[in-house]
mmCIF file of N, CA and C in Angstrom:
data_model
loop_
_atom_site.group_PDB
_atom_site.id
_atom_site.type_symbol
_atom_site.label_atom_id
_atom_site.label_comp_id
_atom_site.label_asym_id
_atom_site.label_seq_id
_atom_site.Cartn_x
_atom_site.Cartn_y
_atom_site.Cartn_z
ATOM 1 N N MET A 1 0.790 -1.205 0.016
ATOM 2 C CA MET A 1 0.135 -0.153 0.118
ATOM 3 C C MET A 1 0.949 1.286 -0.070
ATOM 4 N N ASP A 2 0.693 2.383 -0.698
ATOM 5 C CA ASP A 2 1.489 3.409 -0.770
ATOM 6 C C ASP A 2 1.265 4.145 0.377
ATOM 7 N N LYS A 3 2.843 4.602 0.783
ATOM 8 C CA LYS A 3 2.853 5.242 2.143
ATOM 9 C C LYS A 3 2.247 6.735 2.094
ATOM 10 N N ARG A 4 2.432 7.235 1.019
ATOM 11 C CA ARG A 4 1.723 8.729 0.853
ATOM 12 C C ARG A 4 0.396 8.742 1.105
ATOM 13 N N MET A 5 -0.403 7.699 0.587
ATOM 14 C CA MET A 5 -1.644 7.483 0.700
ATOM 15 C C MET A 5 -2.179 6.995 2.237
ATOM 16 N N LYS A 6 -1.416 6.231 2.850
ATOM 17 C CA LYS A 6 -1.732 5.762 4.095
ATOM 18 C C LYS A 6 -1.590 7.263 5.012
ATOM 19 N N THR A 7 -0.638 7.954 4.637
ATOM 20 C CA THR A 7 -0.558 9.074 5.690
ATOM 21 C C THR A 7 -1.909 10.147 5.363
ATOM 22 N N CYS A 8 -2.270 10.202 3.981
ATOM 23 C CA CYS A 8 -3.379 10.976 3.911
ATOM 24 C C CYS A 8 -4.916 10.567 4.729
ATOM 25 N N VAL A 9 -5.080 9.023 4.444
ATOM 26 C CA VAL A 9 -6.090 8.438 5.279
ATOM 27 C C VAL A 9 -5.856 8.789 6.676
ATOM 28 N N LEU A 10 -4.811 8.273 7.234
ATOM 29 C CA LEU A 10 -4.542 8.476 8.616
ATOM 30 C C LEU A 10 -4.729 9.914 9.166
ATOM 31 N N VAL A 11 -4.466 10.965 8.356
ATOM 32 C CA VAL A 11 -4.976 12.266 8.833
ATOM 33 C C VAL A 11 -6.330 12.597 8.938
ATOM 34 N N THR A 12 -6.894 11.765 7.885
ATOM 35 C CA THR A 12 -8.285 11.832 7.952
ATOM 36 C C THR A 12 -9.001 10.962 9.010
ATOM 37 N N ALA A 13 -8.658 9.718 9.163
ATOM 38 C CA ALA A 13 -9.014 9.112 10.244
ATOM 39 C C ALA A 13 -9.108 9.668 11.475
ATOM 40 N N LEU A 14 -8.012 10.357 12.032
ATOM 41 C CA LEU A 14 -7.884 10.806 13.192
ATOM 42 C C LEU A 14 -8.958 11.888 13.580
ATOM 43 N N MET A 15 -9.639 12.446 12.482
ATOM 44 C CA MET A 15 -10.624 13.509 12.625
ATOM 45 C C MET A 15 -11.723 12.655 12.911
ATOM 46 N N ILE A 16 -12.266 11.420 12.494
ATOM 47 C CA ILE A 16 -13.470 10.639 12.408
ATOM 48 C C ILE A 16 -12.986 9.331 13.062
ATOM 49 N N SER A 17 -13.724 9.232 13.912
ATOM 50 C CA SER A 17 -13.363 8.052 14.852
ATOM 51 C C SER A 17 -14.667 7.017 14.649
ATOM 52 N N PHE A 18 -16.000 7.634 14.658
ATOM 53 C CA PHE A 18 -16.849 6.558 14.045
ATOM 54 C C PHE A 18 -17.710 7.137 12.983
ATOM 55 N N SER A 19 -17.767 6.358 12.039
ATOM 56 C CA SER A 19 -18.657 6.850 10.964
ATOM 57 C C SER A 19 -19.084 6.002 9.635
ATOM 58 N N SER A 20 -20.009 6.144 9.066
ATOM 59 C CA SER A 20 -20.752 5.205 8.006
ATOM 60 C C SER A 20 -19.973 5.894 6.811
ATOM 61 N N THR A 21 -19.541 5.402 5.813
ATOM 62 C CA THR A 21 -19.107 5.875 4.692
ATOM 63 C C THR A 21 -20.027 5.478 3.280
ATOM 64 N N ILE A 22 -20.298 6.393 2.591
ATOM 65 C CA ILE A 22 -20.987 6.369 1.448
ATOM 66 C C ILE A 22 -20.011 6.546 0.354
ATOM 67 N N PHE A 23 -19.976 5.596 -0.607
ATOM 68 C CA PHE A 23 -18.847 5.917 -1.785
ATOM 69 C C PHE A 23 -19.951 6.346 -3.089
ATOM 70 N N ALA A 24 -19.728 7.460 -3.596
ATOM 71 C CA ALA A 24 -20.272 8.055 -4.701
ATOM 72 C C ALA A 24 -19.164 8.253 -5.978
ATOM 73 N N GLU A 25 -18.970 7.076 -6.605
ATOM 74 C CA GLU A 25 -17.974 6.912 -7.412
ATOM 75 C C GLU A 25 -18.230 7.540 -8.745
ATOM 76 N N ASN A 26 -17.220 8.131 -9.320
ATOM 77 C CA ASN A 26 -17.041 8.625 -10.633
ATOM 78 C C ASN A 26 -18.163 9.557 -11.181
ATOM 79 N N LYS A 27 -18.553 10.299 -9.954
ATOM 80 C CA LYS A 27 -19.565 11.490 -10.545
ATOM 81 C C LYS A 27 -18.849 12.665 -10.417
ATOM 82 N N ASN A 28 -18.514 13.581 -11.145
ATOM 83 C CA ASN A 28 -18.050 15.061 -10.959
ATOM 84 C C ASN A 28 -18.530 15.753 -9.566
ATOM 85 N N PRO A 29 -17.818 16.031 -8.396
ATOM 86 C CA PRO A 29 -18.047 16.360 -7.424
ATOM 87 C C PRO A 29 -18.585 17.887 -7.426
ATOM 88 N N VAL A 30 -18.232 18.632 -8.310
ATOM 89 C CA VAL A 30 -18.703 20.151 -8.376
ATOM 90 C C VAL A 30 -18.792 20.385 -10.017
ATOM 91 N N ASP A 31 -19.385 21.466 -10.256
ATOM 92 C CA ASP A 31 -19.373 21.982 -11.582
ATOM 93 C C ASP A 31 -18.280 22.575 -12.256
ATOM 94 N N PHE A 32 -17.297 21.707 -12.192
ATOM 95 C CA PHE A 32 -16.056 22.311 -12.997
ATOM 96 C C PHE A 32 -15.444 21.027 -13.699
ATOM 97 N N SER A 33 -14.688 21.601 -14.780
ATOM 98 C CA SER A 33 -14.541 20.689 -16.014
ATOM 99 C C SER A 33 -13.063 19.560 -15.775
ATOM 100 N N SER A 34 -12.501 20.078 -14.790
ATOM 101 C CA SER A 34 -11.164 19.025 -14.496
ATOM 102 C C SER A 34 -10.807 19.330 -13.195
ATOM 103 N N VAL A 35 -9.643 18.129 -12.824
ATOM 104 C CA VAL A 35 -9.271 18.126 -11.394
ATOM 105 C C VAL A 35 -8.407 19.511 -11.184
ATOM 106 N N SER A 36 -7.612 19.827 -12.009
ATOM 107 C CA SER A 36 -6.970 21.289 -12.031
ATOM 108 C C SER A 36 -7.936 22.325 -11.632
ATOM 109 N N THR A 37 -8.754 22.431 -12.507
ATOM 110 C CA THR A 37 -9.748 23.674 -12.241
ATOM 111 C C THR A 37 -10.432 23.687 -10.757
ATOM 112 N N ILE A 38 -10.763 22.491 -10.622
ATOM 113 C CA ILE A 38 -11.346 22.392 -9.304
ATOM 114 C C ILE A 38 -10.160 23.043 -8.108
ATOM 115 N N LEU A 39 -9.371 22.480 -8.276
ATOM 116 C CA LEU A 39 -7.938 22.870 -7.226
ATOM 117 C C LEU A 39 -7.816 24.593 -7.456
ATOM 118 N N GLU A 40 -7.669 25.057 -8.401
ATOM 119 C CA GLU A 40 -7.595 26.539 -8.603
ATOM 120 C C GLU A 40 -8.610 27.228 -7.949
ATOM 121 N N SER A 41 -9.699 26.733 -8.175
ATOM 122 C CA SER A 41 -10.886 27.273 -7.624
ATOM 123 C C SER A 41 -11.028 27.355 -6.128
ATOM 124 N N LEU A 42 -10.975 26.191 -5.726
ATOM 125 C CA LEU A 42 -11.034 25.856 -4.172
ATOM 126 C C LEU A 42 -9.955 26.847 -3.329
ATOM 127 N N LYS A 43 -8.853 27.097 -4.012
ATOM 128 C CA LYS A 43 -7.640 27.779 -3.288
ATOM 129 C C LYS A 43 -8.062 29.262 -3.436
ATOM 130 N N LYS A 44 -8.982 29.723 -4.328
ATOM 131 C CA LYS A 44 -9.669 30.980 -4.403
ATOM 132 C C LYS A 44 -10.508 31.315 -3.200
ATOM 133 N N GLN A 45 -11.190 30.350 -2.616
ATOM 134 C CA GLN A 45 -12.133 30.762 -1.696
ATOM 135 C C GLN A 45 -11.768 31.186 -0.448
ATOM 136 N N PRO A 46 -12.342 31.839 0.409
ATOM 137 C CA PRO A 46 -11.884 32.373 1.871
ATOM 138 C C PRO A 46 -12.012 31.065 2.611
ATOM 139 N N SER A 47 -11.197 31.015 3.772
ATOM 140 C CA SER A 47 -11.300 30.190 4.824
ATOM 141 C C SER A 47 -11.086 28.748 4.570
ATOM 142 N N VAL A 48 -9.948 28.525 3.386
ATOM 143 C CA VAL A 48 -9.747 27.338 3.093
ATOM 144 C C VAL A 48 -8.283 27.139 3.599
ATOM 145 N N ASN A 49 -8.051 25.794 4.144
ATOM 146 C CA ASN A 49 -6.795 25.268 4.434
ATOM 147 C C ASN A 49 -6.188 24.339 3.715
ATOM 148 N N VAL A 50 -4.999 24.889 3.177
ATOM 149 C CA VAL A 50 -4.183 23.974 2.098
ATOM 150 C C VAL A 50 -2.887 23.632 2.704
ATOM 151 N N SER A 51 -2.824 22.252 2.591
ATOM 152 C CA SER A 51 -1.629 21.671 2.985
ATOM 153 C C SER A 51 -0.961 20.496 2.165
ATOM 154 N N LYS A 52 0.106 20.159 2.158
ATOM 155 C CA LYS A 52 0.516 18.810 1.497
ATOM 156 C C LYS A 52 1.318 17.833 2.604
ATOM 157 N N GLN A 53 0.686 16.659 2.205
ATOM 158 C CA GLN A 53 1.167 15.412 2.877
ATOM 159 C C GLN A 53 1.396 14.216 2.013
ATOM 160 N N GLY A 54 2.602 13.901 1.885
ATOM 161 C CA GLY A 54 3.177 12.707 1.411
ATOM 162 C C GLY A 54 2.981 13.089 -0.248
ATOM 163 N N GLY A 55 3.069 14.253 -0.443
ATOM 164 C CA GLY A 55 2.943 14.598 -1.976
ATOM 165 C C GLY A 55 1.465 15.008 -2.346
ATOM 166 N N TRP A 56 0.484 14.559 -1.588
ATOM 167 C CA TRP A 56 -0.778 14.837 -1.657
ATOM 168 C C TRP A 56 -1.140 16.189 -1.208
ATOM 169 N N GLU A 57 -1.869 17.168 -2.256
ATOM 170 C CA GLU A 57 -2.476 18.248 -2.005
ATOM 171 C C GLU A 57 -3.652 18.211 -1.079
ATOM 172 N N ILE A 58 -3.719 18.852 -0.013
ATOM 173 C CA ILE A 58 -5.266 18.645 0.668
ATOM 174 C C ILE A 58 -5.976 19.873 1.172
ATOM 175 N N VAL A 59 -6.967 19.942 0.660
ATOM 176 C CA VAL A 59 -7.713 21.237 0.800
ATOM 177 C C VAL A 59 -8.751 20.712 1.865
ATOM 178 N N SER A 60 -9.098 21.846 2.978
ATOM 179 C CA SER A 60 -9.948 21.259 3.797
ATOM 180 C C SER A 60 -11.061 22.859 3.958
ATOM 181 N N LEU A 61 -12.250 22.631 3.940
ATOM 182 C CA LEU A 61 -13.044 24.117 4.224
ATOM 183 C C LEU A 61 -14.249 23.344 4.940
ATOM 184 N N ILE A 62 -15.315 24.328 5.049
ATOM 185 C CA ILE A 62 -16.593 24.152 5.587
ATOM 186 C C ILE A 62 -17.438 24.192 4.690
ATOM 187 N N GLU A 63 -18.339 23.444 4.076
ATOM 188 C CA GLU A 63 -19.312 23.670 2.710
ATOM 189 C C GLU A 63 -20.590 23.142 3.292
ATOM 190 N N ASN A 64 -21.533 24.371 3.277
ATOM 191 C CA ASN A 64 -23.183 23.817 3.942
ATOM 192 C C ASN A 64 -22.863 23.419 5.220
ATOM 193 N N GLY A 65 -22.115 23.650 6.068
ATOM 194 C CA GLY A 65 -22.101 23.309 7.693
ATOM 195 C C GLY A 65 -21.161 22.087 7.579
ATOM 196 N N ASN A 66 -20.705 21.420 6.584
ATOM 197 C CA ASN A 66 -20.237 20.207 6.664
ATOM 198 C C ASN A 66 -18.488 20.336 6.360
ATOM 199 N N HIS A 67 -17.861 19.618 6.999
ATOM 200 C CA HIS A 67 -16.263 19.563 7.130
ATOM 201 C C HIS A 67 -16.128 18.807 5.803
ATOM 202 N N VAL A 68 -15.377 19.384 4.775
ATOM 203 C CA VAL A 68 -15.083 18.652 3.464
ATOM 204 C C VAL A 68 -13.672 18.770 3.061
ATOM 205 N N ILE A 69 -12.983 17.548 2.871
ATOM 206 C CA ILE A 69 -11.672 17.482 2.869
ATOM 207 C C ILE A 69 -11.376 17.067 1.247
ATOM 208 N N TRP A 70 -10.564 17.464 0.553
ATOM 209 C CA TRP A 70 -10.193 17.250 -0.783
ATOM 210 C C TRP A 70 -8.922 16.756 -0.911
ATOM 211 N N PHE A 71 -8.689 15.747 -1.378
ATOM 212 C CA PHE A 71 -7.230 14.983 -1.786
ATOM 213 C C PHE A 71 -6.838 15.160 -3.196
ATOM 214 N N PHE A 72 -6.075 15.695 -3.270
ATOM 215 C CA PHE A 72 -5.538 15.824 -4.900
ATOM 216 C C PHE A 72 -4.117 15.232 -5.029
ATOM 217 N N ALA A 73 -4.339 13.806 -5.920
ATOM 218 C CA ALA A 73 -3.288 13.040 -6.282
ATOM 219 C C ALA A 73 -1.888 13.725 -6.562
ATOM 220 N N PRO A 74 -0.948 13.283 -6.170
ATOM 221 C CA PRO A 74 0.406 13.731 -6.613
ATOM 222 C C PRO A 74 0.699 13.551 -7.887
ATOM 223 N N LEU A 75 1.520 14.268 -8.683
ATOM 224 C CA LEU A 75 1.876 13.966 -10.011
ATOM 225 C C LEU A 75 2.342 12.730 -10.299
ATOM 226 N N ASP A 76 3.378 12.230 -9.474
ATOM 227 C CA ASP A 76 3.946 10.570 -9.707
ATOM 228 C C ASP A 76 3.015 9.630 -9.086
ATOM 229 N N HIS A 77 1.585 9.870 -9.119
ATOM 230 C CA HIS A 77 0.581 8.838 -8.698
ATOM 231 C C HIS A 77 -0.186 8.022 -10.031
ATOM 232 N N THR A 78 -0.161 6.823 -10.107
ATOM 233 C CA THR A 78 -0.742 6.191 -11.213
ATOM 234 C C THR A 78 -2.064 6.665 -11.726
ATOM 235 N N ALA A 79 -2.805 7.462 -10.840
ATOM 236 C CA ALA A 79 -4.072 7.789 -11.239
ATOM 237 C C ALA A 79 -4.107 9.462 -11.617
ATOM 238 N N TYR A 80 -3.160 9.761 -11.433
ATOM 239 C CA TYR A 80 -2.957 11.577 -11.771
ATOM 240 C C TYR A 80 -3.308 11.707 -13.313
ATOM 241 N N PRO A 81 -4.369 12.910 -13.216
ATOM 242 C CA PRO A 81 -4.893 13.534 -12.279
ATOM 243 C C PRO A 81 -6.117 13.002 -11.680
ATOM 244 N N ALA A 82 -6.283 13.319 -10.344
ATOM 245 C CA ALA A 82 -7.440 12.674 -9.517
ATOM 246 C C ALA A 82 -7.686 13.360 -8.232
ATOM 247 N N LEU A 83 -8.970 13.014 -7.706
ATOM 248 C CA LEU A 83 -9.192 13.883 -6.475
ATOM 249 C C LEU A 83 -10.264 12.817 -5.702
ATOM 250 N N ILE A 84 -9.961 12.930 -4.771
ATOM 251 C CA ILE A 84 -11.240 12.315 -3.546
ATOM 252 C C ILE A 84 -11.580 13.289 -2.816
ATOM 253 N N LYS A 85 -13.145 13.657 -2.924
ATOM 254 C CA LYS A 85 -13.515 14.497 -1.895
ATOM 255 C C LYS A 85 -14.312 13.707 -0.722
ATOM 256 N N LYS A 86 -14.249 14.129 0.177
ATOM 257 C CA LYS A 86 -14.459 13.351 1.570
ATOM 258 C C LYS A 86 -15.466 14.459 2.240
ATOM 259 N N THR A 87 -16.723 14.292 2.537
ATOM 260 C CA THR A 87 -17.625 15.356 3.084
ATOM 261 C C THR A 87 -18.197 14.726 4.288
ATOM 262 N N ILE A 88 -17.855 15.300 5.536
ATOM 263 C CA ILE A 88 -18.155 14.595 6.779
ATOM 264 C C ILE A 88 -19.586 15.376 7.372
ATOM 265 N N ARG A 89 -20.385 14.576 7.549
ATOM 266 C CA ARG A 89 -21.752 15.049 8.482
ATOM 267 C C ARG A 89 -21.824 14.381 9.827
ATOM 268 N N VAL A 90 -22.323 15.467 10.593
ATOM 269 C CA VAL A 90 -22.820 14.898 11.748
ATOM 270 C C VAL A 90 -24.056 14.705 11.780
ATOM 271 N N LYS A 91 -24.645 13.535 11.894
ATOM 272 C CA LYS A 91 -26.189 12.851 12.092
ATOM 273 C C LYS A 91 -26.507 12.476 13.660
ATOM 274 N N SER A 92 -27.701 12.495 13.688
ATOM 275 C CA SER A 92 -28.184 12.245 15.226
ATOM 276 C C SER A 92 -27.658 10.781 15.506
ATOM 277 N N LYS A 93 -27.144 9.878 14.578
ATOM 278 C CA LYS A 93 -26.575 8.618 14.942
ATOM 279 C C LYS A 93 -24.995 8.449 14.831
ATOM 280 N N GLY A 94 -24.612 9.623 14.860
ATOM 281 C CA GLY A 94 -22.977 9.563 14.610
ATOM 282 C C GLY A 94 -22.497 10.452 13.563
ATOM 283 N N ILE A 95 -21.344 10.060 13.024
ATOM 284 C CA ILE A 95 -20.758 10.776 11.756
ATOM 285 C C ILE A 95 -21.006 9.811 10.513
ATOM 286 N N GLU A 96 -21.336 10.658 9.628
ATOM 287 C CA GLU A 96 -21.478 10.184 8.105
ATOM 288 C C GLU A 96 -20.521 10.612 7.371
ATOM 289 N N THR A 97 -19.712 9.900 6.173
ATOM 290 C CA THR A 97 -18.851 10.354 5.276
ATOM 291 C C THR A 97 -19.506 10.120 4.127
ATOM 292 N N GLU A 98 -19.316 10.932 3.197
ATOM 293 C CA GLU A 98 -19.587 10.451 1.759
ATOM 294 C C GLU A 98 -18.444 10.608 1.105
ATOM 295 N N ILE A 99 -17.713 9.969 0.051
ATOM 296 C CA ILE A 99 -16.686 9.839 -0.768
ATOM 297 C C ILE A 99 -17.048 10.298 -2.370
ATOM 298 N N THR A 100 -16.480 11.103 -2.947
ATOM 299 C CA THR A 100 -16.882 11.446 -4.157
ATOM 300 C C THR A 100 -15.446 11.609 -5.007
ATOM 301 N N THR A 101 -15.269 11.168 -6.148
ATOM 302 C CA THR A 101 -14.315 11.002 -6.691
ATOM 303 C C THR A 101 -14.191 11.596 -8.260
ATOM 304 N N LEU A 102 -13.060 12.133 -8.594
ATOM 305 C CA LEU A 102 -12.992 12.733 -9.937
ATOM 306 C C LEU A 102 -11.666 12.244 -10.628
ATOM 307 N N CYS A 103 -11.446 11.270 -11.731
ATOM 308 C CA CYS A 103 -10.455 10.770 -12.028
ATOM 309 C C CYS A 103 -9.943 10.968 -13.586
ATOM 310 N N GLU A 104 -9.132 11.501 -14.167
ATOM 311 C CA GLU A 104 -8.968 11.749 -15.404
ATOM 312 C C GLU A 104 -7.950 10.673 -15.890
ATOM 313 N N ALA A 105 -7.511 9.704 -15.403
ATOM 314 C CA ALA A 105 -6.682 8.667 -15.597
ATOM 315 C C ALA A 105 -7.410 7.651 -16.421
ATOM 316 N N SER A 106 -6.833 6.365 -16.846
ATOM 317 C CA SER A 106 -7.448 5.188 -17.373
ATOM 318 C C SER A 106 -8.419 4.916 -16.266
ATOM 319 N N LYS A 107 -9.671 4.252 -16.889
ATOM 320 C CA LYS A 107 -10.478 3.444 -15.917
ATOM 321 C C LYS A 107 -9.909 2.524 -14.803
ATOM 322 N N PRO A 108 -9.184 1.409 -15.564
ATOM 323 C CA PRO A 108 -8.273 0.599 -14.323
ATOM 324 C C PRO A 108 -7.457 1.290 -13.335
ATOM 325 N N LYS A 109 -6.910 2.563 -13.514
ATOM 326 C CA LYS A 109 -5.960 3.344 -12.751
ATOM 327 C C LYS A 109 -6.946 4.265 -11.563
ATOM 328 N N CYS A 110 -7.977 4.286 -12.049
ATOM 329 C CA CYS A 110 -9.020 5.072 -11.458
ATOM 330 C C CYS A 110 -9.646 3.898 -10.524
ATOM 331 N N ASP A 111 -10.059 3.207 -10.687
ATOM 332 C CA ASP A 111 -10.747 2.053 -10.221
ATOM 333 C C ASP A 111 -9.788 1.488 -8.958
ATOM 334 N N SER A 112 -8.598 1.411 -9.282
ATOM 335 C CA SER A 112 -7.362 0.799 -8.370
ATOM 336 C C SER A 112 -7.497 2.024 -7.346
ATOM 337 N N LEU A 113 -7.397 3.344 -7.504
ATOM 338 C CA LEU A 113 -7.400 4.191 -6.518
ATOM 339 C C LEU A 113 -8.750 4.274 -5.862
ATOM 340 N N ILE A 114 -9.801 4.033 -6.398
ATOM 341 C CA ILE A 114 -11.017 4.124 -5.472
ATOM 342 C C ILE A 114 -11.083 2.881 -4.596
ATOM 343 N N LYS A 115 -10.681 1.731 -4.830
ATOM 344 C CA LYS A 115 -10.422 0.586 -4.126
ATOM 345 C C LYS A 115 -9.490 0.671 -2.932
ATOM 346 N N GLN A 116 -8.382 1.471 -3.404
ATOM 347 C CA GLN A 116 -7.512 1.634 -2.373
ATOM 348 C C GLN A 116 -7.778 2.563 -1.261
ATOM 349 N N PHE A 117 -8.739 3.533 -1.564
ATOM 350 C CA PHE A 117 -9.191 4.504 -0.651
ATOM 351 C C PHE A 117 -10.294 3.989 0.122
ATOM 352 N N LYS A 118 -11.052 2.994 -0.334
ATOM 353 C CA LYS A 118 -12.226 2.346 0.097
ATOM 354 C C LYS A 118 -11.623 1.610 1.183
ATOM 355 N N SER A 119 -10.601 0.690 0.949
ATOM 356 C CA SER A 119 -10.243 -0.366 1.813
ATOM 357 C C SER A 119 -9.449 0.442 3.173
ATOM 358 N N MET A 120 -8.825 1.520 2.886
ATOM 359 C CA MET A 120 -8.141 2.290 3.730
ATOM 360 C C MET A 120 -8.933 2.697 4.556
ATOM 361 N N SER A 121 -10.002 3.203 4.159
ATOM 362 C CA SER A 121 -11.092 4.042 4.856
ATOM 363 C C SER A 121 -11.772 3.156 5.957
ATOM 364 N N GLU A 122 -12.013 1.614 5.398
ATOM 365 C CA GLU A 122 -12.567 0.821 6.283
ATOM 366 C C GLU A 122 -11.691 0.431 7.687
ATOM 367 N N VAL A 123 -10.468 0.368 7.310
ATOM 368 C CA VAL A 123 -9.484 0.155 8.302
ATOM 369 C C VAL A 123 -9.214 1.159 9.224
ATOM 370 N N TYR A 124 -9.405 2.506 8.983
ATOM 371 C CA TYR A 124 -9.424 3.599 9.955
ATOM 372 C C TYR A 124 -10.628 3.910 10.353
ATOM 373 N N LYS A 125 -11.980 3.429 9.926
ATOM 374 C CA LYS A 125 -13.138 3.917 10.404
ATOM 375 C C LYS A 125 -13.326 3.795 11.776
#
């Protein structure tokens, strides 16, 4: 398992102790045309936090009252360009997370990225 991906998931996992996860695969998370356009647009928004961990660019913000974390794959990742958007919602039963992806690489590489992220999300749930 990729060390950089583990680092990103671990950071997120520390923020979420108990959650249910909904995967919304391969749907455009916002009305933008590409991963790079989304990253540029997010960086222009007020009150965003941008960091880099293990080569991944991570953007976090509050969106509609929910904590949202965007993971942008590094240049050397096999699924680049790709992003994973994790929306964290507080519900009466606990915390729910929704994962949305946008991947511009080949389908097998994108499927692999999603599978990798799903399995790590289950480990750190």
